[in-house]
Coordinates of C-alpha atoms in Angstrom, one line a residue:
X134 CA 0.0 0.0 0.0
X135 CA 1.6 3.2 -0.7
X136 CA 0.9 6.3 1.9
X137 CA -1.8 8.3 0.9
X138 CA -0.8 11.7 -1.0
X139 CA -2.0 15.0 -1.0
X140 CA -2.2 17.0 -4.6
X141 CA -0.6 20.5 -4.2
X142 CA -2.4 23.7 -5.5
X143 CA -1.0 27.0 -5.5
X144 CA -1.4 27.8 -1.7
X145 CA 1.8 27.3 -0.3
X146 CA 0.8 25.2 2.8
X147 CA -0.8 22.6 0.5
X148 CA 2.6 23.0 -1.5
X149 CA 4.2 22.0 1.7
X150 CA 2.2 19.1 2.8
X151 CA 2.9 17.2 0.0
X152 CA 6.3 17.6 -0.5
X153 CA 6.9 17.1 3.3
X154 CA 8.1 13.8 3.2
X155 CA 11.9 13.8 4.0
X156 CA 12.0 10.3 3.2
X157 CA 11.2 7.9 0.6
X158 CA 10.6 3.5 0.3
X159 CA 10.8 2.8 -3.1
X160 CA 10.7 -1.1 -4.9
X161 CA 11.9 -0.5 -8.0
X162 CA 12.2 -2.5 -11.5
X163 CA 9.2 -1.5 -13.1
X164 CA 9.2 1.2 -15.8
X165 CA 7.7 4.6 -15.5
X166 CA 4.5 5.1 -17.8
X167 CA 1.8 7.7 -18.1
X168 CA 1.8 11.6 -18.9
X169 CA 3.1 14.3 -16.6
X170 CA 2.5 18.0 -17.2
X171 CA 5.6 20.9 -16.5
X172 CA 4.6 24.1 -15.6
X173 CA 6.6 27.3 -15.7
X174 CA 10.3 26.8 -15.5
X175 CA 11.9 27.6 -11.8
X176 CA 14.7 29.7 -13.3
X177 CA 12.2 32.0 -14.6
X178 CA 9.7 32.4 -12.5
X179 CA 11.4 33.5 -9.3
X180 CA 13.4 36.4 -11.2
X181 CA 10.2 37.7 -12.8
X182 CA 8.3 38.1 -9.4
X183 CA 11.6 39.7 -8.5
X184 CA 11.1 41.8 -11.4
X185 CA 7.8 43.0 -10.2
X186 CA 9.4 44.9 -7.6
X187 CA 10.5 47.5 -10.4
X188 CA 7.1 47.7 -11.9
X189 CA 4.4 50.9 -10.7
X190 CA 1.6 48.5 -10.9
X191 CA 0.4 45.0 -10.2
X192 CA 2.1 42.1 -12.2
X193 CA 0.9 39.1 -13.2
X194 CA 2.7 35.8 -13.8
X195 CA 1.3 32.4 -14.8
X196 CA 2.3 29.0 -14.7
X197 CA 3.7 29.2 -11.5
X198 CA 4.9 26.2 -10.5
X199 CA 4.4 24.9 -6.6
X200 CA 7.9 24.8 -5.7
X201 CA 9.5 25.9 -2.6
X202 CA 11.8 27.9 -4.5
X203 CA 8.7 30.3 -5.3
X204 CA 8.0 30.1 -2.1
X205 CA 11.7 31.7 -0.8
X206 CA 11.2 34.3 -3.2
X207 CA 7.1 34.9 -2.3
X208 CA 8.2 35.2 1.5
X209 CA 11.2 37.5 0.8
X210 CA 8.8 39.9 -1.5
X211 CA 6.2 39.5 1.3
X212 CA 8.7 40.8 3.7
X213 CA 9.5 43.9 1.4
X214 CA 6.2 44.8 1.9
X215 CA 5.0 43.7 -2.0
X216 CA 1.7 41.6 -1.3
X217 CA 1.5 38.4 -3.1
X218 CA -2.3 36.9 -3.9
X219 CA -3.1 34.1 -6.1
X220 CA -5.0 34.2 -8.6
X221 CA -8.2 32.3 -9.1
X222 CA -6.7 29.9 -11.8
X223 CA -3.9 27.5 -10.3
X224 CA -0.5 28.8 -11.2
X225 CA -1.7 32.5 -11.1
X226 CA 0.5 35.1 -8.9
X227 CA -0.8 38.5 -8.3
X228 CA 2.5 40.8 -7.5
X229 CA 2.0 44.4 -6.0
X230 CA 4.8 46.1 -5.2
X231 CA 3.1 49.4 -4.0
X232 CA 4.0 48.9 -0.1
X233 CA 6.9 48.2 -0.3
X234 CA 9.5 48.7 2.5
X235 CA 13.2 48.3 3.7
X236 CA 12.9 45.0 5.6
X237 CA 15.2 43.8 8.8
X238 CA 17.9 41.9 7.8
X239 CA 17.2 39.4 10.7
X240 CA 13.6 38.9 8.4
X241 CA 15.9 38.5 4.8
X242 CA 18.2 35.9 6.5
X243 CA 14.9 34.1 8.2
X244 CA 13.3 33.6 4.5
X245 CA 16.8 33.3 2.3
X246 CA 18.5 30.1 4.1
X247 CA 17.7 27.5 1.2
X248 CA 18.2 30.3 -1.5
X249 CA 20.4 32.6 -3.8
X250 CA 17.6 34.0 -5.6
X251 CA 18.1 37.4 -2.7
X252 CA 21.2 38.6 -4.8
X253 CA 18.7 39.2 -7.4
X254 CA 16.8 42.0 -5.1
X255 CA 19.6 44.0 -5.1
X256 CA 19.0 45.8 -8.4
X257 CA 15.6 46.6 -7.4
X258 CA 15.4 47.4 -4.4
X259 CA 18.2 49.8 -4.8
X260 CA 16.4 51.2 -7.4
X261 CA 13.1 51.9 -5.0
X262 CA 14.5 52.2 -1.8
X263 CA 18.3 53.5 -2.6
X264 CA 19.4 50.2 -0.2
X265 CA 19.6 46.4 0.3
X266 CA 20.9 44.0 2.5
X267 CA 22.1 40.2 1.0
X268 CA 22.4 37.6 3.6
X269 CA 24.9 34.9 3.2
X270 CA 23.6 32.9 0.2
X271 CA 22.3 29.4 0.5
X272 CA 21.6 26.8 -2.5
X273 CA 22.5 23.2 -3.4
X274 CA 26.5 22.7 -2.7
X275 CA 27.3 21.7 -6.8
X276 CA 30.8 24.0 -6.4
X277 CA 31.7 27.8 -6.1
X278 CA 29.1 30.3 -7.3
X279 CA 30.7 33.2 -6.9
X280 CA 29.3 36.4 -6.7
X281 CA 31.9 38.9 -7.0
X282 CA 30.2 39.1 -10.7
X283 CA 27.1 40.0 -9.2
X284 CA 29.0 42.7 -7.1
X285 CA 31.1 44.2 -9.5
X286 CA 28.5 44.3 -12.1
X287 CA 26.9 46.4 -9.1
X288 CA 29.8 49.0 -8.7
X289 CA 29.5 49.6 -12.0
X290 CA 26.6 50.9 -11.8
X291 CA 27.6 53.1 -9.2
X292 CA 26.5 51.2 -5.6
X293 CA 28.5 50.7 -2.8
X294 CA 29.5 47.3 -1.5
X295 CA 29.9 47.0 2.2
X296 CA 30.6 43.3 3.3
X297 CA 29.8 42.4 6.7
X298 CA 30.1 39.9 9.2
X299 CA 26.2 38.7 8.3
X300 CA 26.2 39.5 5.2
X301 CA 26.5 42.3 2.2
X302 CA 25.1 46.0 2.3
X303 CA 24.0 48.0 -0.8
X304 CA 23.9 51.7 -1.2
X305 CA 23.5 53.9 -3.8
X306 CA 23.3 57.6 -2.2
X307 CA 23.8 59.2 -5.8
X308 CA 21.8 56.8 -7.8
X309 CA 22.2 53.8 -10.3
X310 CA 24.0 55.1 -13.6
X311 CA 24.2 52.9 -17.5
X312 CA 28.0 51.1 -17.7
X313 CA 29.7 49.1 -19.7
X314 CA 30.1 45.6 -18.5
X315 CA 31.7 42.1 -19.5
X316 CA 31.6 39.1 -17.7
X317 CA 34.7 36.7 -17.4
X318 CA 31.7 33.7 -18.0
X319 CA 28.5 33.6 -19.3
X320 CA 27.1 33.2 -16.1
X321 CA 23.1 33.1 -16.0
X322 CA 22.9 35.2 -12.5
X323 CA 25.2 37.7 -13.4
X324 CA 23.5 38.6 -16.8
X325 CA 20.0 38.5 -14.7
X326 CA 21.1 41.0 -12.2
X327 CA 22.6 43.6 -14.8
X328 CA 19.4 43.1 -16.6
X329 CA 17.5 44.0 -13.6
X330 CA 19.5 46.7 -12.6
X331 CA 20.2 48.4 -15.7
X332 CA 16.9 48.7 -17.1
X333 CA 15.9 51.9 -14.2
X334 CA 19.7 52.6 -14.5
X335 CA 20.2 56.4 -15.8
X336 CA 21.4 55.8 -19.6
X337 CA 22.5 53.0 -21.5
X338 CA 24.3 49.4 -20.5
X339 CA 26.1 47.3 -22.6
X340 CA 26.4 43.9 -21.5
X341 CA 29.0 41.9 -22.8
X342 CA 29.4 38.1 -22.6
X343 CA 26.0 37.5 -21.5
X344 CA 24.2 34.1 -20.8
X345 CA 21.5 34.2 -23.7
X346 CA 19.5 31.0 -22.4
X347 CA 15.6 30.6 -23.2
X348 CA 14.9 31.7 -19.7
X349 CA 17.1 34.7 -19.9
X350 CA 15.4 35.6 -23.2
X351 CA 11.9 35.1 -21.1
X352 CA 12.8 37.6 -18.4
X353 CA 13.5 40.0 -21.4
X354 CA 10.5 39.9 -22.5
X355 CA 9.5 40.2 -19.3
X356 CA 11.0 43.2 -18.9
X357 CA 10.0 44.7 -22.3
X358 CA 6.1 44.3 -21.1
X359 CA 6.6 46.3 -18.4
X360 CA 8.2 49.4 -20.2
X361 CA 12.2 48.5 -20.6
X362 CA 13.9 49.0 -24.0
X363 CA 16.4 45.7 -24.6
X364 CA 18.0 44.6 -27.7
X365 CA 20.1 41.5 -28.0
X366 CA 22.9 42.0 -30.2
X367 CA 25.2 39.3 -32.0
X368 CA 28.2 37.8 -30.1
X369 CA 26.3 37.6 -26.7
X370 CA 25.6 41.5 -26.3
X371 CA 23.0 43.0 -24.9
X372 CA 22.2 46.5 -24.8
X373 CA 19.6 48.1 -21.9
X374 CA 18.6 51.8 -22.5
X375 CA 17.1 53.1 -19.2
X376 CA 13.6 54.0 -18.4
X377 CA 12.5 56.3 -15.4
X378 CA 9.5 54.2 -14.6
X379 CA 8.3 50.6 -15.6
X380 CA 5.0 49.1 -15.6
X381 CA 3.3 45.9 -14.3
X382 CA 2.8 42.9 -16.4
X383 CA 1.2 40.0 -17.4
X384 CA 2.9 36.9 -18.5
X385 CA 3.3 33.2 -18.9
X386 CA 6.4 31.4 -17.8
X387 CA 8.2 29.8 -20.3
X388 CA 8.1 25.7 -19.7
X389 CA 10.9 24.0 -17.5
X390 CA 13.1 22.7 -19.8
X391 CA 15.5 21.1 -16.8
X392 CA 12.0 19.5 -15.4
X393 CA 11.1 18.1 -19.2
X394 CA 14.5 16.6 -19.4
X395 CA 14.3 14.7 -16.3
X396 CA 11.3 13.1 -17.3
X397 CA 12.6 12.0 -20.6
X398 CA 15.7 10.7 -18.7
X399 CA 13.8 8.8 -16.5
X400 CA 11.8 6.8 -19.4
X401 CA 15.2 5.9 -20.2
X402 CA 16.3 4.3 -17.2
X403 CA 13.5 2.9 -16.8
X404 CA 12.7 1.1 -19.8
X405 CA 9.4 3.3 -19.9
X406 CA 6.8 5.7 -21.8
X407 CA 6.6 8.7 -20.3
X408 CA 4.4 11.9 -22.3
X409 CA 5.6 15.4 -21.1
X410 CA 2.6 17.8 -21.9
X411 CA 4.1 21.5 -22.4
X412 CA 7.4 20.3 -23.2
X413 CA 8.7 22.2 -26.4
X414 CA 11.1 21.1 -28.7
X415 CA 13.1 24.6 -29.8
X416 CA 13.8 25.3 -26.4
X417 CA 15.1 21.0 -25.9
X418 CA 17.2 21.2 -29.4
X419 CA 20.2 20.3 -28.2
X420 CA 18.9 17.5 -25.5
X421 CA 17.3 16.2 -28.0
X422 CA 19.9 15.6 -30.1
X423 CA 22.2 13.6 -27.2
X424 CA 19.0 11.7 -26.0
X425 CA 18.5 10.4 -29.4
X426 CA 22.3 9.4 -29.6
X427 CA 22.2 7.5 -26.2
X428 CA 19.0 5.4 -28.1
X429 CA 15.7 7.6 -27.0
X430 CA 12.9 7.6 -29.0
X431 CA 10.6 11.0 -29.3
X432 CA 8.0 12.1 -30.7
X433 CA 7.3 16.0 -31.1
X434 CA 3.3 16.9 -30.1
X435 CA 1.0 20.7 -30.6
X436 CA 1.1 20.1 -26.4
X437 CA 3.7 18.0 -25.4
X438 CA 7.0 15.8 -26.4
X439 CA 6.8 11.7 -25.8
X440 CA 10.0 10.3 -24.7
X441 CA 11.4 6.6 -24.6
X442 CA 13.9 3.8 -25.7
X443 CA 14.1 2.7 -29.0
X444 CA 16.1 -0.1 -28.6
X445 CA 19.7 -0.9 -26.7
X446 CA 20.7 2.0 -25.2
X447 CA 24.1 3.6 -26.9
X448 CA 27.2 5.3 -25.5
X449 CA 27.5 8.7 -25.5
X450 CA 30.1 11.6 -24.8
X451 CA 28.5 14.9 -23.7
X452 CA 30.4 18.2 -22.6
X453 CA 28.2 20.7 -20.3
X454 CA 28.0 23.9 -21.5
X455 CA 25.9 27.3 -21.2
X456 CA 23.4 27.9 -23.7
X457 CA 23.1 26.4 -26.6
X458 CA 24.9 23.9 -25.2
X459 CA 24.2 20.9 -23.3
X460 CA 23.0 22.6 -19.8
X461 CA 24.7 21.0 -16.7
X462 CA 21.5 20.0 -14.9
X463 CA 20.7 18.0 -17.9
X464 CA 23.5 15.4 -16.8
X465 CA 22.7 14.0 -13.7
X466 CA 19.3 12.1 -14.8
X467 CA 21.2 10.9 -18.0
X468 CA 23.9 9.6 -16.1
X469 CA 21.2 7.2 -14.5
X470 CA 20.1 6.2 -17.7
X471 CA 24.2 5.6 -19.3
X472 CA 24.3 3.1 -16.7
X473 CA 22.5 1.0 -18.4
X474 CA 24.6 1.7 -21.9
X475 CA 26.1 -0.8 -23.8
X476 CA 30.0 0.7 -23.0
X477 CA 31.7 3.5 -22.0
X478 CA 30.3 7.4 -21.7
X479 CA 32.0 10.4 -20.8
X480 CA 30.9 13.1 -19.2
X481 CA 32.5 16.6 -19.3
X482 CA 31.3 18.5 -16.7
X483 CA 32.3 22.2 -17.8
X484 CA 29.5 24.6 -15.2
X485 CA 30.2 23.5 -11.9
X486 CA 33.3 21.4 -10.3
X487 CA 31.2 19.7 -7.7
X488 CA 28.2 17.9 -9.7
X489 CA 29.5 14.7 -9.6
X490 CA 29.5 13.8 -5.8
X491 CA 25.9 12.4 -6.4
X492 CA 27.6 9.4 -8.5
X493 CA 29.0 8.0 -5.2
X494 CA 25.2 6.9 -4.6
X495 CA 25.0 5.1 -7.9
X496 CA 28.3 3.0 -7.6
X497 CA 26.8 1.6 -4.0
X498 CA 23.8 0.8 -6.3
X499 CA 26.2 -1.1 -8.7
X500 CA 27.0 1.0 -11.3
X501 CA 30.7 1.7 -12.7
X502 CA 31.3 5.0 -12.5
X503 CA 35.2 6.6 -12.0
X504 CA 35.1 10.6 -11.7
X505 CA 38.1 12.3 -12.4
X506 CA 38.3 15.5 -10.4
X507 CA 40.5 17.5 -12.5
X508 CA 39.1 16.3 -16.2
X509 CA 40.4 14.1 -19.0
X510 CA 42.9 15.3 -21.3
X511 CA 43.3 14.2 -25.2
X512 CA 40.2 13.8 -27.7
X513 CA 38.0 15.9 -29.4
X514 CA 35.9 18.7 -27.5
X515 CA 33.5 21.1 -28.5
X516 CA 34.0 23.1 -25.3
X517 CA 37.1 24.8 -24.2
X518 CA 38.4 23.2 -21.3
X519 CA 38.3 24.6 -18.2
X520 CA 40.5 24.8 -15.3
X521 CA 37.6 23.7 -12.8
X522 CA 35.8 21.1 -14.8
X523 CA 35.5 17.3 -14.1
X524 CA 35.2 13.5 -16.0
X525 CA 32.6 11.2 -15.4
X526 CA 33.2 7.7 -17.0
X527 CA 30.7 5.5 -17.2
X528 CA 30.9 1.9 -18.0
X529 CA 27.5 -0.2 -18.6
X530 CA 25.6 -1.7 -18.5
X531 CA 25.4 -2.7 -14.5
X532 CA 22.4 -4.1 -13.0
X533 CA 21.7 -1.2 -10.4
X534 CA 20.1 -2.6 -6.7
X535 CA 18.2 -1.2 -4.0
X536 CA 20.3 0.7 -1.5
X537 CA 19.9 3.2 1.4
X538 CA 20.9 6.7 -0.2
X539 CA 20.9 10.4 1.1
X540 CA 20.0 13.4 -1.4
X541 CA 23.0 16.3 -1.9
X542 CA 20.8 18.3 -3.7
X543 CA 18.0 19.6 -5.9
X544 CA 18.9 17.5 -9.4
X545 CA 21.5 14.5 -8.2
X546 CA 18.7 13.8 -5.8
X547 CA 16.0 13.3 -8.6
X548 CA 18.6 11.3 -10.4
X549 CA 19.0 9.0 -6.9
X550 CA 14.7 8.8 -7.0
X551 CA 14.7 7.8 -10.3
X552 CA 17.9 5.3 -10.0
X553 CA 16.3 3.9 -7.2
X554 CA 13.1 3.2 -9.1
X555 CA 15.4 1.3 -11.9
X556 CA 17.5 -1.0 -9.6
X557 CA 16.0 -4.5 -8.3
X558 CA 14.7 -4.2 -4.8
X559 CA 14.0 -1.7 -2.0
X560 CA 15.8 1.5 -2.0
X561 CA 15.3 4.1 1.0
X562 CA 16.3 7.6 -0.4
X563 CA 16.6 10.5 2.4
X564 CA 16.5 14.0 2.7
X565 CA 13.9 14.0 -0.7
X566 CA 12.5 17.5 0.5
X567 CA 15.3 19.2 -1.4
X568 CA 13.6 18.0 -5.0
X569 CA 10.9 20.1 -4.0
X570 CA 12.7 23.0 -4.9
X571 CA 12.3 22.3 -8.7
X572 CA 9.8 19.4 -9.3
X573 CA 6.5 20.4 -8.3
X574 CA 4.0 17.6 -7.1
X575 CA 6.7 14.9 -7.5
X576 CA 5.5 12.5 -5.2
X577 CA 1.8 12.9 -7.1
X578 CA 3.4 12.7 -10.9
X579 CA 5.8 9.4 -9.7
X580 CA 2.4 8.0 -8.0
X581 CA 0.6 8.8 -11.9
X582 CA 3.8 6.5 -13.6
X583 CA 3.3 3.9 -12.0
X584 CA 6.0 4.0 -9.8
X585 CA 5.9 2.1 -6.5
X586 CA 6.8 3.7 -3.0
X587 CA 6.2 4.7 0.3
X588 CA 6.5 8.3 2.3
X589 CA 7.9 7.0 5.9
X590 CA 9.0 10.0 7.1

């Protein structure tokens, strides 16, 4: 009998409820089949109900997903004083930002543990209340995220940076003024907090060596609804001509690409059928292309993309890489599924140098995996290497069996869920509540595949 599960809505104590299960009893060795839906994708939806704080009017977003992640971000808003209702439709977010107010840092770092996404306020509130306050920065432990991009993206635009023992304070006694900016790596949080700094910014602010992925390109758009003039020139420039004032909006998240993936990945390990309605395929191009290499089958819907095998599944060498390449949270699940590979695949991690730690799970469960912490040398490669980057190797295929497992974070531990759901016997995965973060009503959607577990805690 599996425990009884609650279906999530929008309110963020039903959110809660059913993701509160810390720990998992899974009996695996049945494929996953069925249809799952994705809503709005994470990385987009928290930094445009950020982006409302700039706006003189109510916003509107859509497609919100229930993930706790939204719920960081709702809180820290809440706390600023912008009041956050949902709408009548699930998914619906009602953002204004009239009230709002300096808040206590003591508040900030009460809401912000399990998040980065407060680096992102520092644009805007700067922008309405001339100060902020970042508490130390929290997030899934994949490597270094620096943000000394974030911060000297800032001073260019003319705040001052005063670190302290709790944290970072922002000022801008003279105002936020256009610069000229490049960053050293196309990092998506950097190129979100110049966008969302320089678009109130007096004058113009070219940004140079900016992250151009789909979800970036949303927030633009974004951005452009609610009054701000952005062009995106060739070579991964983007120019931002300031506005006094911007407007509220009303706008439908792009779909989680990183959430579709996993799905697809999971049919592979599996052996199973899984249908992801609101998956898209321009946005999945270059997934795509490696799934079908490593033997998936697809097949490209008006509301959805169907994913399975088509056979043995292949070999395959991927390299991580910001967009258009292959994204980084893309390789976890597919490791999972290259277990079961007929040979060897590599890996090239590129983004972070600490994604790999969740492989140490996957070898207890039997797989053959050797991670080489400073990379492989020799061999073709489409991305430059990179002093930080690491090898996976992975040799298959290897029966993978139950085990007893802890999650490290948000994607290796929905890569351990779905291992555990591949391998023979009884698996008992901990600390799941940290997939809540990005897969919204997981336990309901696993439940809807076919998959067989318990919640014991």
């Amino acid at each position: 009998m599996k425990t009884p599960l609650l279906i999530p809505s929008t309110d963020p104590a039903t959110a809660e409820k059913e993701a509160s299960g810390e720990t998992l009893r899974i009996r695996g060795g049945r494929p996953l089949t069925g249809r799952v839906e994705v809503k709005g994708a994470k990385n987009l939806a928290t930094k445009a109900m950020v982006a409302a704080l700039l706006g003189e009017s109510t916003s509107t977003l859509r497609d919100v997903p229930s993930i706790s992640d939204v719920q960081v971000v709702r809180s820290l808003l809440e706390v600023h004083g912008v009041t956050v209702i949902d709408g009548e439709e699930e998914g619906v977010l009602h953002l204004d930002p009239s009230g709002a107010v300096s808040a206590h840092m003591e508040e900030i770092d009460a809401h912000a543990g399990a998040s980065r996404i407060p680096i992102l306020f520092c644009g805007p509130l700067l922008h309405l209340l001339g100060q902020a306050f970042i508490p130390d920065l929290g997030g899934c432990r994949i490597g270094d995220r620096p943000i000394d991009f974030h911060l000297d993206a800032l001073r260019r635009f003319g705040a001052i940076v005063d670190k302290l023992p709790s944290g970072i304070r922002l000022s801008a006694p003279n105002g936020l003024h256009g610069a000229n900016i490049e960053l050293p790596y196309p990092s998506v949080g950097a190129t979100e907090q110049v966008l969302l700094t320089a678009v109130r910014a007096e004058g113009v602010t070219e940004l140079r060596n900016a992250a151009i992925e789909p979800e970036i390109m949303d927030l633009i758009a974004v951005l452009q609804k609610m009054g701000a003039i952005i062009s995106y020139e060739p070579n991964r420039v983007i120019l931002i001509e300031g506005v006094k004032e911007l407007r509220g909006y009303d706008h439908r998240c792009i779909f989680d690409r990183n959430e579709a993936a996993s799905w697809a990945c999971a049919a592979l390990a599996t052996d199973g059928d899984i249908f992801v309605g609101g998956a898209k395929q321009q946005e999945m191009l270059t997934f795509l292309n490696v799934f079908r290499k490593a033997g998936g089958w697809f097949d490209i819907h008006e509301d959805g993309i169907q994913f399975r095998r088509a056979g043995a599944l292949k070999p395959v060498i991927v390299e991580t890489d910001v967009h258009p390449g292959f994204m980084t949270d893309w390789q976890q699940p597919l490791i999972v599924a290259l277990t079961q590979a007929e040979g060897e695949s590599i890996v090239h991690e590129t983004v972070y140098e600490n994604r790999f730690g969740f492989t140490q799970a996957l070898v207890k469960m039997g797989a053959n995996i050797v991670v080489h912490p400073h990379g492989l040398e020799g061999g073709y490669r489409r991305v430059p290497r990179r002093a930080l980057e690491q090898a996976a190797v992975i040799n298959g295929p290897t029966p993978l069996h139950g085990a007893d497992i802890v999650v490290p974070d948000l994607r290796g531990g929905y890569s351990h869920v779905i291992a555990a759901l591949a391998a023979e016997g009884e698996s008992i995965v901990r600390n799941v509540g940290i997939i809540r973060r990005g897969y919204e009503k997981l336990f309901t959607k696993l439940e809807t595949l076919g998959a067989d577990f318990d919640v014991i805690g």
